[in-house]
Coordinates of N, CA, C and O in Angstrom, one line a residue:
X1 N 0.8 -0.9 0.1 CA 0.2 -0.2 0.1 C 1.0 1.2 0.2 O 1.6 1.3 0.9
X2 N 0.5 2.3 -1.0 CA 1.0 3.4 -1.1 C 0.6 4.5 -0.8 O 1.2 5.4 -0.3
X3 N -0.6 4.5 -0.7 CA -1.7 5.9 -0.5 C -2.5 4.8 0.5 O -3.5 4.2 0.3
X4 N -2.6 6.3 1.4 CA -4.0 6.2 2.1 C -5.1 7.2 2.4 O -4.5 8.4 2.6
X5 N -6.3 6.9 2.8 CA -7.2 8.2 2.7 C -8.1 7.8 4.1 O -8.5 6.9 3.9
X6 N -8.3 8.4 5.0 CA -8.7 8.0 6.0 C -10.4 9.5 6.1 O -9.8 10.7 6.2
X7 N -11.3 9.2 6.1 CA -12.2 10.3 6.4 C -13.2 9.9 7.8 O -13.8 9.3 7.2
X8 N -13.1 11.1 8.6 CA -13.8 10.5 9.6 C -14.7 12.2 9.7 O -15.2 12.4 11.0
X9 N -14.9 12.6 8.9 CA -15.8 14.2 8.8 C -17.2 13.4 9.2 O -17.4 12.9 8.8
X10 N -17.6 14.6 10.1 CA -19.0 14.5 10.5 C -19.1 13.6 11.6 O -20.6 13.1 11.6
X11 N -18.3 12.3 12.1 CA -18.9 11.5 13.0 C -18.4 11.9 14.3 O -17.5 12.0 14.3
X12 N -19.8 12.4 15.0 CA -19.8 12.6 16.1 C -19.3 11.3 17.5 O -19.3 11.5 18.5
X13 N -19.7 10.0 16.7 CA -19.5 9.0 17.8 C -17.7 8.3 17.8 O -17.9 7.8 18.9
X14 N -17.4 9.3 17.2 CA -15.9 8.4 17.4 C -15.1 9.2 18.3 O -15.1 10.9 18.3
X15 N -14.3 9.0 19.1 CA -14.0 9.3 20.4 C -12.6 9.9 20.0 O -11.9 9.7 19.1
X16 N -11.6 10.6 21.1 CA -10.4 11.0 20.8 C -9.2 10.3 21.3 O -8.6 10.9 21.8
X17 N -9.8 9.0 21.2 CA -8.7 8.3 21.9 C -8.3 7.0 20.4 O -8.6 5.9 20.8
X18 N -7.3 7.6 19.8 CA -7.2 6.6 18.4 C -5.7 6.6 18.3 O -5.0 6.5 17.6
X19 N -5.1 6.1 19.6 CA -3.5 5.9 19.7 C -3.1 4.8 18.7 O -2.1 4.5 18.3
X20 N -4.5 4.0 18.4 CA -3.8 3.0 17.4 C -3.7 3.3 16.0 O -3.2 2.6 15.2
X21 N -4.4 4.6 15.6 CA -4.1 5.2 14.5 C -2.5 5.1 14.0 O -1.8 4.8 13.1
X22 N -1.8 5.8 15.1 CA -0.5 5.9 14.7 C 0.1 4.8 15.2 O 1.2 4.5 14.2
X23 N -0.1 3.7 15.8 CA 0.3 2.2 15.6 C 0.5 1.8 14.0 O 1.4 1.1 13.8
X24 N -0.8 1.9 14.1 CA -1.3 1.5 12.3 C -0.2 2.2 11.3 O 0.0 1.5 10.1
X25 N -0.2 3.4 11.4 CA 0.4 4.1 10.3 C 2.0 3.8 10.4 O 2.6 3.9 9.4
X26 N 2.4 3.8 11.7 CA 3.7 3.2 11.4 C 4.3 1.8 11.1 O 5.4 1.7 10.7
X27 N 3.5 0.8 10.8 CA 3.2 -0.3 10.1 C 3.2 -0.4 8.5 O 3.8 -0.9 7.9
X28 N 3.1 1.0 8.3 CA 3.1 1.1 6.6 C 4.1 2.1 6.3 O 3.8 3.2 5.4
X29 N 5.5 1.6 6.4 CA 6.6 2.1 5.8 C 6.5 2.7 4.1 O 7.3 3.4 3.9
X30 N 6.0 2.0 3.6 CA 5.7 1.9 2.2 C 5.1 3.4 1.8 O 5.0 3.6 0.4
X31 N 4.3 3.8 2.5 CA 3.3 4.9 2.3 C 3.9 5.8 1.6 O 5.0 6.5 1.9
X32 N 3.3 6.9 0.7 CA 3.7 7.5 -0.1 C 2.8 9.0 0.0 O 3.5 10.2 -0.3
X33 N 1.7 8.6 0.2 CA 0.5 9.7 0.2 C -0.5 9.6 1.1 O -0.6 8.4 1.2
X34 N -0.6 10.1 2.2 CA -1.7 10.2 3.1 C -2.5 11.4 3.0 O -2.4 12.8 3.1
X35 N -4.1 11.5 3.3 CA -5.3 12.1 3.4 C -5.8 11.7 4.5 O -6.4 10.5 4.8
X36 N -5.8 12.7 5.7 CA -6.2 12.8 7.0 C -7.4 13.5 6.9 O -6.9 15.1 7.0
X37 N -8.9 13.6 6.8 CA -10.1 14.2 7.0 C -10.8 14.1 8.4 O -11.6 12.9 8.4
X38 N -11.0 15.3 9.0 CA -11.9 14.9 10.5 C -12.3 16.1 10.4 O -13.0 16.7 11.6
X39 N -13.1 16.9 9.6 CA -13.7 18.1 9.9 C -15.5 18.0 10.2 O -15.8 17.1 10.0
X40 N -15.6 19.0 11.2 CA -16.9 19.1 11.5 C -17.6 17.9 12.3 O -18.2 17.2 12.7
X41 N -15.8 17.3 13.5 CA -16.2 16.4 14.3 C -15.7 16.9 15.9 O -14.6 16.9 15.9
X42 N -16.6 17.3 16.5 CA -15.9 18.1 17.8 C -15.4 17.2 18.8 O -14.8 17.5 19.7
X43 N -15.7 15.8 18.6 CA -14.8 15.0 19.5 C -13.7 14.7 19.3 O -12.8 14.1 19.8
X44 N -13.2 14.8 17.9 CA -11.6 14.8 17.7 C -11.0 15.6 18.2 O -11.3 16.9 17.9
X45 N -9.7 15.8 18.6 CA -8.7 16.6 19.5 C -7.5 16.1 19.1 O -7.1 15.7 18.3
X46 N -6.8 16.5 20.1 CA -5.1 16.6 20.1 C -5.2 15.3 20.2 O -3.6 15.1 19.7
X47 N -5.5 14.4 21.0 CA -5.0 12.8 21.1 C -4.9 12.2 19.8 O -4.0 11.6 19.4
X48 N -6.1 12.4 18.9 CA -5.8 11.7 17.8 C -4.7 12.7 16.7 O -4.0 11.9 16.6
X49 N -4.8 13.8 16.9 CA -3.8 14.5 15.8 C -2.0 14.3 16.0 O -1.0 13.9 15.6
X50 N -2.0 14.2 17.5 CA -0.8 13.6 18.0 C -0.1 12.1 17.8 O 0.7 11.7 17.5
X51 N -1.3 11.4 17.9 CA -1.2 10.0 17.1 C -0.9 9.7 15.8 O 0.1 9.0 15.3
X52 N -1.9 10.6 15.1 CA -1.5 10.5 13.7 C 0.3 11.0 13.6 O 0.8 10.8 12.5
X53 N 0.6 12.0 14.5 CA 2.1 12.5 13.8 C 3.1 11.2 14.3 O 3.6 11.1 13.5
X54 N 2.5 10.7 15.2 CA 3.5 9.7 15.9 C 3.8 8.8 14.9 O 4.6 8.2 14.6
X55 N 2.3 8.5 14.1 CA 2.7 7.3 12.9 C 3.1 8.0 11.7 O 4.1 7.4 11.2
X56 N 2.7 8.9 11.5 CA 3.5 10.0 10.5 C 5.4 9.5 10.6 O 6.1 9.7 9.0
X57 N 6.2 9.8 11.3 CA 7.2 9.7 11.6 C 7.9 8.7 11.2 O 9.0 8.3 10.5
X58 N 7.2 7.4 11.2 CA 7.6 6.4 10.6 C 7.6 6.2 9.0 O 8.0 5.1 8.5
X59 N 7.0 6.9 8.5 CA 6.7 6.9 7.2 C 7.7 7.6 6.2 O 6.9 8.7 6.0
X60 N 9.1 7.4 6.4 CA 10.2 8.1 5.9 C 10.0 8.4 4.3 O 10.3 9.1 3.3
X61 N 9.1 7.7 3.4 CA 8.7 7.6 1.9 C 7.9 8.7 1.6 O 7.6 8.8 0.8
X62 N 7.2 9.1 2.5 CA 6.1 10.1 1.9 C 6.5 11.3 1.6 O 7.5 12.0 1.6
X63 N 5.8 11.3 0.5 CA 5.6 12.3 -0.7 C 4.8 13.7 -0.4 O 4.7 15.2 -1.0
X64 N 3.4 13.0 0.1 CA 2.3 14.1 0.0 C 1.5 13.7 1.2 O 1.0 12.6 1.3
X65 N 1.2 14.6 1.8 CA 0.7 14.8 2.9 C -0.7 15.9 3.2 O -0.7 16.7 3.1
X66 N -1.8 15.3 3.2 CA -3.0 16.3 3.3 C -3.9 16.2 4.4 O -4.2 15.1 5.1
X67 N -3.5 17.0 5.7 CA -4.4 16.9 6.9 C -5.3 18.2 7.0 O -5.3 19.5 6.8
X68 N -6.9 17.8 7.1 CA -7.8 18.5 7.0 C -8.6 18.0 8.5 O -9.4 17.2 8.7
X69 N -8.4 19.1 9.5 CA -8.9 19.1 10.6 C -10.0 20.3 11.0 O -10.1 20.8 12.3
X70 N -10.3 20.8 10.2 CA -11.4 22.2 10.3 C -12.6 22.0 11.3 O -13.3 20.6 11.1
X71 N -13.1 23.0 12.2 CA -14.0 22.6 13.1 C -13.9 21.4 13.9 O -14.8 20.9 14.0
X72 N -12.9 21.1 14.5 CA -12.5 20.2 15.4 C -12.2 20.8 16.9 O -12.1 22.0 16.9
X73 N -12.1 19.7 17.8 CA -11.5 20.6 19.0 C -9.7 20.6 18.6 O -9.1 20.7 20.0
X74 N -9.0 20.4 17.7 CA -7.4 20.6 17.6 C -7.1 21.9 18.1 O -7.5 22.7 17.9
X75 N -6.1 21.8 18.9 CA -5.6 23.1 19.5 C -4.0 23.1 19.4 O -3.5 22.6 18.4
X76 N -3.4 24.0 19.3 CA -1.9 24.5 19.1 C -1.2 23.2 19.6 O -0.2 22.9 18.9
X77 N -1.7 22.5 20.8 CA -0.8 21.0 21.2 C -0.6 19.9 20.0 O 0.2 19.6 19.7
X78 N -1.8 20.0 19.3 CA -1.9 18.9 18.3 C -1.3 19.6 17.2 O -0.2 18.6 16.3
X79 N -1.0 20.8 16.8 CA -0.3 21.1 15.6 C 1.1 20.9 15.7 O 1.7 20.9 14.8
X80 N 1.5 21.9 17.3 CA 2.9 21.4 17.7 C 3.3 20.1 17.2 O 4.8 19.7 16.7
X81 N 2.2 19.0 17.6 CA 2.9 17.6 17.4 C 3.3 17.4 15.8 O 4.1 16.5 15.6
X82 N 2.1 17.7 15.0 CA 2.4 17.9 13.6 C 3.8 18.5 13.1 O 4.3 17.7 12.3
X83 N 4.1 19.5 13.5 CA 5.3 20.3 13.3 C 6.4 19.7 13.6 O 7.7 19.6 12.6
X84 N 6.2 19.0 14.8 CA 7.6 18.5 15.4 C 7.9 16.9 14.3 O 9.4 16.8 14.6
X85 N 7.2 16.7 13.6 CA 7.3 15.6 12.7 C 7.9 15.8 11.4 O 8.7 15.1 10.5
X86 N 7.2 17.2 11.1 CA 7.7 17.5 9.3 C 9.2 17.4 9.2 O 9.5 17.0 8.1
X87 N 10.1 17.5 10.1 CA 11.5 17.8 9.7 C 12.1 16.4 9.0 O 13.1 16.5 8.6
X88 N 11.5 15.3 9.8 CA 11.8 14.3 9.3 C 11.4 13.5 8.2 O 11.7 12.8 7.6
X89 N 10.9 14.2 7.4 CA 9.8 13.9 6.3 C 10.3 14.4 5.2 O 10.1 15.3 4.3
X90 N 11.6 14.4 4.6 CA 12.4 14.9 3.9 C 12.0 14.8 2.6 O 12.6 15.2 1.5
X91 N 11.3 13.7 1.9 CA 10.8 13.5 1.0 C 9.5 14.2 0.6 O 9.3 14.1 -0.9
X92 N 9.2 14.9 1.2 CA 7.6 15.4 1.5 C 8.1 16.6 0.0 O 8.7 17.3 0.4
X93 N 7.3 16.6 -1.2 CA 7.4 17.3 -1.9 C 5.9 18.5 -1.9 O 5.5 19.2 -2.4
X94 N 4.8 17.9 -1.2 CA 3.5 18.5 -1.4 C 3.0 18.4 0.2 O 2.8 17.3 1.0
X95 N 2.3 19.3 0.7 CA 2.0 19.4 1.9 C 0.5 20.6 2.2 O 0.4 21.7 1.8
X96 N -0.6 19.9 2.7 CA -1.8 20.7 2.8 C -2.2 20.5 4.1 O -2.3 19.3 4.9
X97 N -2.8 21.7 4.8 CA -3.0 21.4 6.6 C -4.2 22.4 6.5 O -4.3 23.9 6.0
X98 N -5.5 22.1 7.0 CA -6.8 22.7 7.0 C -6.9 22.7 8.3 O -7.5 21.7 9.0
X99 N -6.8 24.3 9.1 CA -7.5 24.0 10.4 C -8.5 25.0 10.3 O -8.8 25.8 12.4
X100 N -9.2 25.4 9.6 CA -10.1 26.4 9.9 C -11.3 26.3 11.1 O -11.7 25.1 11.3
X101 N -11.8 27.3 11.6 CA -12.6 27.1 12.5 C -12.2 26.4 14.2 O -12.7 26.1 14.9
X102 N -10.8 26.5 14.2 CA -10.1 25.6 15.2 C -9.9 26.9 16.2 O -9.7 28.2 15.9
X103 N -9.4 26.2 17.4 CA -8.6 27.8 18.1 C -7.0 27.7 18.2 O -6.6 28.1 19.5
X104 N -6.7 27.5 17.3 CA -5.2 27.5 17.0 C -4.7 28.9 17.2 O -5.3 29.7 16.3
X105 N -3.6 29.0 17.8 CA -2.9 30.6 17.7 C -1.5 30.8 16.7 O -1.4 29.7 16.4
X106 N -1.4 32.0 17.0 CA 0.0 31.9 16.1 C 1.2 31.1 16.7 O 2.2 30.7 16.2
X107 N 0.9 30.5 18.2 CA 2.2 29.4 18.6 C 2.1 28.2 17.7 O 3.2 27.8 16.9
X108 N 1.0 27.8 17.7 CA 0.7 26.7 16.7 C 1.1 26.5 15.3 O 1.9 26.1 14.5
X109 N 0.3 27.8 14.9 CA 0.8 27.8 13.2 C 2.2 28.2 12.9 O 2.8 27.9 11.9
X110 N 2.6 29.1 13.7 CA 4.2 29.7 13.5 C 5.3 28.3 13.3 O 6.0 28.2 13.1
X111 N 4.8 27.3 14.7 CA 5.6 26.4 14.1 C 5.8 25.2 13.5 O 6.8 24.7 12.7
X112 N 4.2 25.3 12.6 CA 4.3 24.8 11.2 C 5.7 25.2 10.3 O 5.9 24.4 9.5
X113 N 5.8 26.7 10.2 CA 6.2 27.3 9.3 C 7.9 27.3 9.5 O 8.5 27.0 8.6
X114 N 8.1 27.2 11.0 CA 9.5 26.7 11.4 C 10.1 25.5 10.6 O 11.1 25.3 10.7
X115 N 9.4 24.6 11.0 CA 9.6 22.9 10.3 C 10.1 23.0 8.9 O 10.4 22.2 8.6
X116 N 8.4 23.5 8.3 CA 8.4 23.6 7.2 C 10.1 24.0 5.9 O 10.3 23.6 4.8
X117 N 11.1 24.8 7.3 CA 12.1 25.1 6.4 C 12.8 23.9 6.2 O 14.0 24.0 5.4
X118 N 12.6 22.9 6.9 CA 13.4 21.6 6.9 C 13.5 21.1 5.6 O 13.8 20.1 5.4
X119 N 12.3 21.1 4.9 CA 11.7 20.7 3.7 C 12.2 20.8 2.4 O 11.4 21.7 1.9
X120 N 13.4 20.7 2.2 CA 13.9 21.4 0.8 C 13.5 21.0 -0.4 O 13.9 21.8 -1.1
X121 N 12.7 19.5 -0.5 CA 11.8 19.2 -2.0 C 10.4 19.8 -2.0 O 10.1 19.8 -2.6
X122 N 9.9 20.5 -0.6 CA 8.6 21.2 -1.1 C 8.2 22.2 -2.2 O 8.9 23.1 -2.2
X123 N 7.6 21.9 -2.9 CA 7.3 22.7 -3.8 C 5.5 22.9 -4.0 O 5.4 23.9 -4.7
X124 N 5.1 22.1 -3.3 CA 3.2 22.7 -3.5 C 2.8 22.6 -1.8 O 2.9 22.0 -1.0
X125 N 2.4 23.9 -1.6 CA 1.8 24.1 -0.1 C 0.7 24.9 0.2 O 0.1 25.6 -0.6
X126 N -0.8 23.8 0.5 CA -1.8 24.8 1.0 C -1.9 24.5 2.1 O -1.8 23.6 3.0
X127 N -2.5 25.9 2.6 CA -2.9 26.1 4.1 C -3.7 27.2 4.5 O -4.1 27.7 3.8
X128 N -5.1 26.4 5.2 CA -6.0 27.2 5.4 C -6.2 27.5 7.0 O -6.4 26.4 7.8
X129 N -6.6 28.6 7.5 CA -6.4 29.8 8.8 C -7.9 30.0 9.0 O -7.9 30.7 9.6
X130 N -8.6 29.7 8.1 CA -10.2 30.6 7.7 C -10.8 30.2 9.3 O -10.8 29.5 9.7
X131 N -11.5 31.7 9.8 CA -11.9 31.6 11.1 C -11.0 31.3 12.6 O -12.1 30.9 13.1
X132 N -10.1 31.2 12.5 CA -8.9 31.2 13.5 C -8.7 32.4 14.0 O -7.8 33.0 13.6
X133 N -9.4 32.8 15.1 CA -9.2 34.2 15.9 C -7.8 34.2 16.5 O -7.1 35.5 16.5
X134 N -7.3 32.8 16.9 CA -5.9 33.2 17.5 C -5.2 33.5 16.5 O -3.5 33.5 17.0
X135 N -5.1 33.5 15.3 CA -3.7 34.0 14.2 C -3.7 35.4 13.5 O -5.0 35.6 13.2
X136 N -2.7 35.7 14.0 CA -2.3 37.0 13.7 C -1.2 37.4 13.0 O -0.4 36.8 12.4
X137 N -0.3 38.4 13.3 CA 0.8 39.0 12.4 C 2.0 38.1 12.9 O 3.2 38.4 12.2
X138 N 1.9 37.7 14.0 CA 3.4 36.7 14.4 C 3.4 35.5 13.1 O 4.7 35.3 12.7
X139 N 2.1 35.4 13.1 CA 2.1 34.2 11.9 C 2.7 34.7 10.8 O 3.1 34.0 9.3
X140 N 1.8 35.7 10.3 CA 2.2 36.1 8.9 C 3.7 36.6 8.5 O 4.3 36.4 7.5
X141 N 4.6 36.8 9.6 CA 6.1 37.3 9.2 C 6.6 36.0 9.4 O 7.6 35.9 8.7
X142 N 6.1 35.1 9.9 CA 6.7 33.4 9.7 C 6.5 32.9 8.6 O 7.2 32.6 7.8
X143 N 5.3 33.2 7.8 CA 5.1 32.3 6.6 C 6.0 33.6 5.5 O 6.3 33.1 4.7
X144 N 6.0 34.9 5.5 CA 6.9 35.7 4.6 C 8.2 35.0 4.5 O 9.1 35.1 3.5
X145 N 8.4 34.9 5.9 CA 10.3 34.2 6.0 C 10.5 33.1 4.9 O 11.3 33.0 4.5
X146 N 9.6 32.1 5.3 CA 9.1 30.9 4.9 C 9.2 30.9 3.3 O 10.1 30.2 2.4
X147 N 8.3 31.7 2.9 CA 8.4 32.1 1.3 C 9.4 32.5 0.5 O 9.9 31.9 -0.5
X148 N 10.2 33.4 1.4 CA 11.4 34.4 0.9 C 12.4 33.0 0.9 O 12.9 33.1 -0.3
X149 N 12.5 32.1 1.9 CA 13.6 31.4 1.7 C 13.3 29.9 1.2 O 14.4 29.1 0.9
X150 N 12.6 29.6 0.8 CA 11.9 28.4 0.3 C 12.2 28.3 -0.8 O 12.0 28.9 -2.1
X151 N 13.6 27.0 -1.3 CA 14.2 27.6 -2.6 C 13.3 26.4 -3.7 O 13.3 26.8 -4.9
X152 N 12.3 25.7 -3.6 CA 11.9 24.9 -4.5 C 10.5 25.0 -4.6 O 9.9 24.4 -5.5
X153 N 10.0 26.1 -3.6 CA 8.4 26.0 -3.8 C 7.9 27.0 -4.9 O 8.2 27.8 -5.2
X154 N 6.9 26.3 -5.5 CA 6.6 26.6 -6.7 C 5.0 27.0 -6.4 O 4.5 28.0 -7.4
X155 N 4.3 26.4 -5.9 CA 2.6 26.8 -5.5 C 2.4 26.8 -4.3 O 2.3 26.2 -3.2
X156 N 1.9 28.2 -3.8 CA 1.4 28.1 -2.2 C 0.0 28.8 -2.2 O 0.2 30.0 -2.9
X157 N -1.1 28.2 -1.5 CA -2.2 28.5 -1.1 C -2.7 29.0 0.0 O -2.1 27.8 1.1
X158 N -2.8 30.3 0.5 CA -2.6 30.5 2.1 C -4.3 31.2 1.9 O -4.7 32.3 1.5
X159 N -5.0 30.5 2.9 CA -6.5 31.0 2.9 C -6.7 31.2 4.6 O -6.2 30.3 5.6
X160 N -6.8 32.9 4.9 CA -6.7 32.9 6.1 C -7.8 34.3 6.6 O -7.4 35.3 6.8
X161 N -9.1 33.8 6.1 CA -10.1 35.1 6.1 C -10.9 35.0 8.3 O -10.8 34.0 8.5
X162 N -11.1 36.5 8.3 CA -11.7 36.3 9.7 C -10.6 35.6 10.7 O -11.2 34.8 11.9
X163 N -9.5 36.0 10.6 CA -8.8 35.9 11.5 C -8.0 37.3 12.2 O -8.8 38.1 12.4
X164 N -7.0 37.1 13.1 CA -6.7 38.4 13.7 C -5.2 38.9 12.9 O -4.9 40.0 13.8
X165 N -5.1 38.5 11.4 CA -4.1 39.1 10.7 C -4.7 40.9 10.7 O -5.6 40.9 10.2
X166 N -3.8 41.4 10.7 CA -3.7 42.9 10.6 C -3.1 43.7 9.3 O -2.9 43.1 8.5
X167 N -3.3 44.8 8.9 CA -3.2 45.5 7.7 C -1.6 45.0 7.3 O -1.0 44.8 6.5
X168 N -0.8 45.3 8.5 CA 0.7 45.2 8.6 C 1.0 44.1 8.1 O 2.0 43.7 7.0
X169 N 0.5 42.9 8.5 CA 0.5 41.3 8.3 C 0.2 41.2 6.8 O 1.2 40.6 6.1
X170 N -0.8 42.1 6.5 CA -1.2 41.3 5.0 C -0.2 42.4 4.0 O 0.3 41.6 3.1
X171 N 0.3 43.4 4.3 CA 1.7 44.0 3.4 C 2.6 43.4 3.7 O 3.4 43.2 2.5
X172 N 3.1 42.6 4.8 CA 4.3 41.5 4.8 C 4.2 40.7 3.8 O 5.0 40.4 3.1
X173 N 3.1 40.0 3.7 CA 2.8 38.8 2.9 C 2.6 39.2 1.3 O 3.4 38.8 0.3
X174 N 1.9 40.4 0.9 CA 1.9 41.2 -0.5 C 3.2 41.3 -1.0 O 4.2 40.9 -1.9
X175 N 4.4 41.9 0.1 CA 5.8 42.3 -0.4 C 6.7 40.9 -0.6 O 7.4 40.7 -1.4
X176 N 6.4 40.0 0.2 CA 6.7 38.1 0.2 C 6.8 37.9 -1.1 O 7.4 37.3 -1.9
X177 N 5.3 38.2 -1.2 CA 4.9 37.5 -2.6 C 5.7 38.1 -3.8 O 6.0 37.1 -4.9
X178 N 5.8 39.1 -3.7 CA 6.5 39.9 -5.1 C 8.3 39.4 -5.0 O 9.0 39.4 -6.1
X179 N 8.8 38.9 -4.1 CA 9.8 38.8 -3.8 C 10.4 37.5 -4.4 O 11.5 37.6 -5.4
X180 N 9.9 36.4 -4.2 CA 10.8 34.7 -5.3 C 9.5 34.6 -6.3 O 8.4 34.1 -6.3
X181 N 9.9 35.0 -7.6 CA 9.1 35.1 -8.9 C 8.6 34.1 -9.1 O 7.5 34.1 -10.1
X182 N 9.5 33.0 -8.8 CA 8.9 31.6 -9.4 C 7.5 31.0 -8.4 O 7.1 29.8 -9.2
X183 N 7.0 31.6 -7.3 CA 6.0 30.9 -6.6 C 5.1 31.5 -7.4 O 4.9 32.8 -7.3
X184 N 4.0 30.5 -7.5 CA 2.3 31.0 -7.5 C 1.6 31.1 -6.4 O 1.6 29.9 -5.8
X185 N 1.2 32.5 -6.2 CA 0.7 32.4 -4.6 C -0.6 33.0 -4.8 O -0.7 33.8 -5.2
X186 N -1.4 32.4 -4.2 CA -2.8 32.3 -4.1 C -3.4 33.0 -2.8 O -3.2 32.0 -1.8
X187 N -3.4 34.1 -2.5 CA -3.5 34.8 -1.2 C -5.0 35.2 -1.0 O -5.5 35.8 -1.9
X188 N -5.7 34.4 0.2 CA -7.3 34.7 0.4 C -6.9 35.4 1.9 O -7.5 34.7 2.7
X189 N -7.3 36.7 2.0 CA -7.2 37.1 3.5 C -8.6 38.1 3.7 O -8.8 38.3 2.6

């Protein structure tokens, strides 16, 4: 098996006790692509995401990860768990993360972009922070620094409507957008 897609969206009966998820993923060392979707599931939180992260650490062949945890109970703790794993996934070329409607703040969001620095082969990135009120200009500065220094990044989509990003943060992102001409940057603030 090289591709795995898990969709627990809108499942309220599933609890946040999914340590077995990480154990199962750790056995699938040949995986190259993983998609994990749990939007609109308020019972899913940091324990599930941390288990997912633990399992991903063993999947060194991964080239594509999509994690969609919009409108769940995931907080900075879960996002930081994902961020801590990313530097080990050096083959990653595509990464997608949707945290819409969660209580994630600058601390968690910034940790993701700190970790993305280590992924020298990353060329496609899609991140969505819509309705994350805890995300502001600390994150935009991290994103701008990442964009300027990402050597192979060719395509970047950022969704961040209804956040705490101010005008200064928007200007920083637009300036960074113009700096590396090779990046196709789709910005929706």
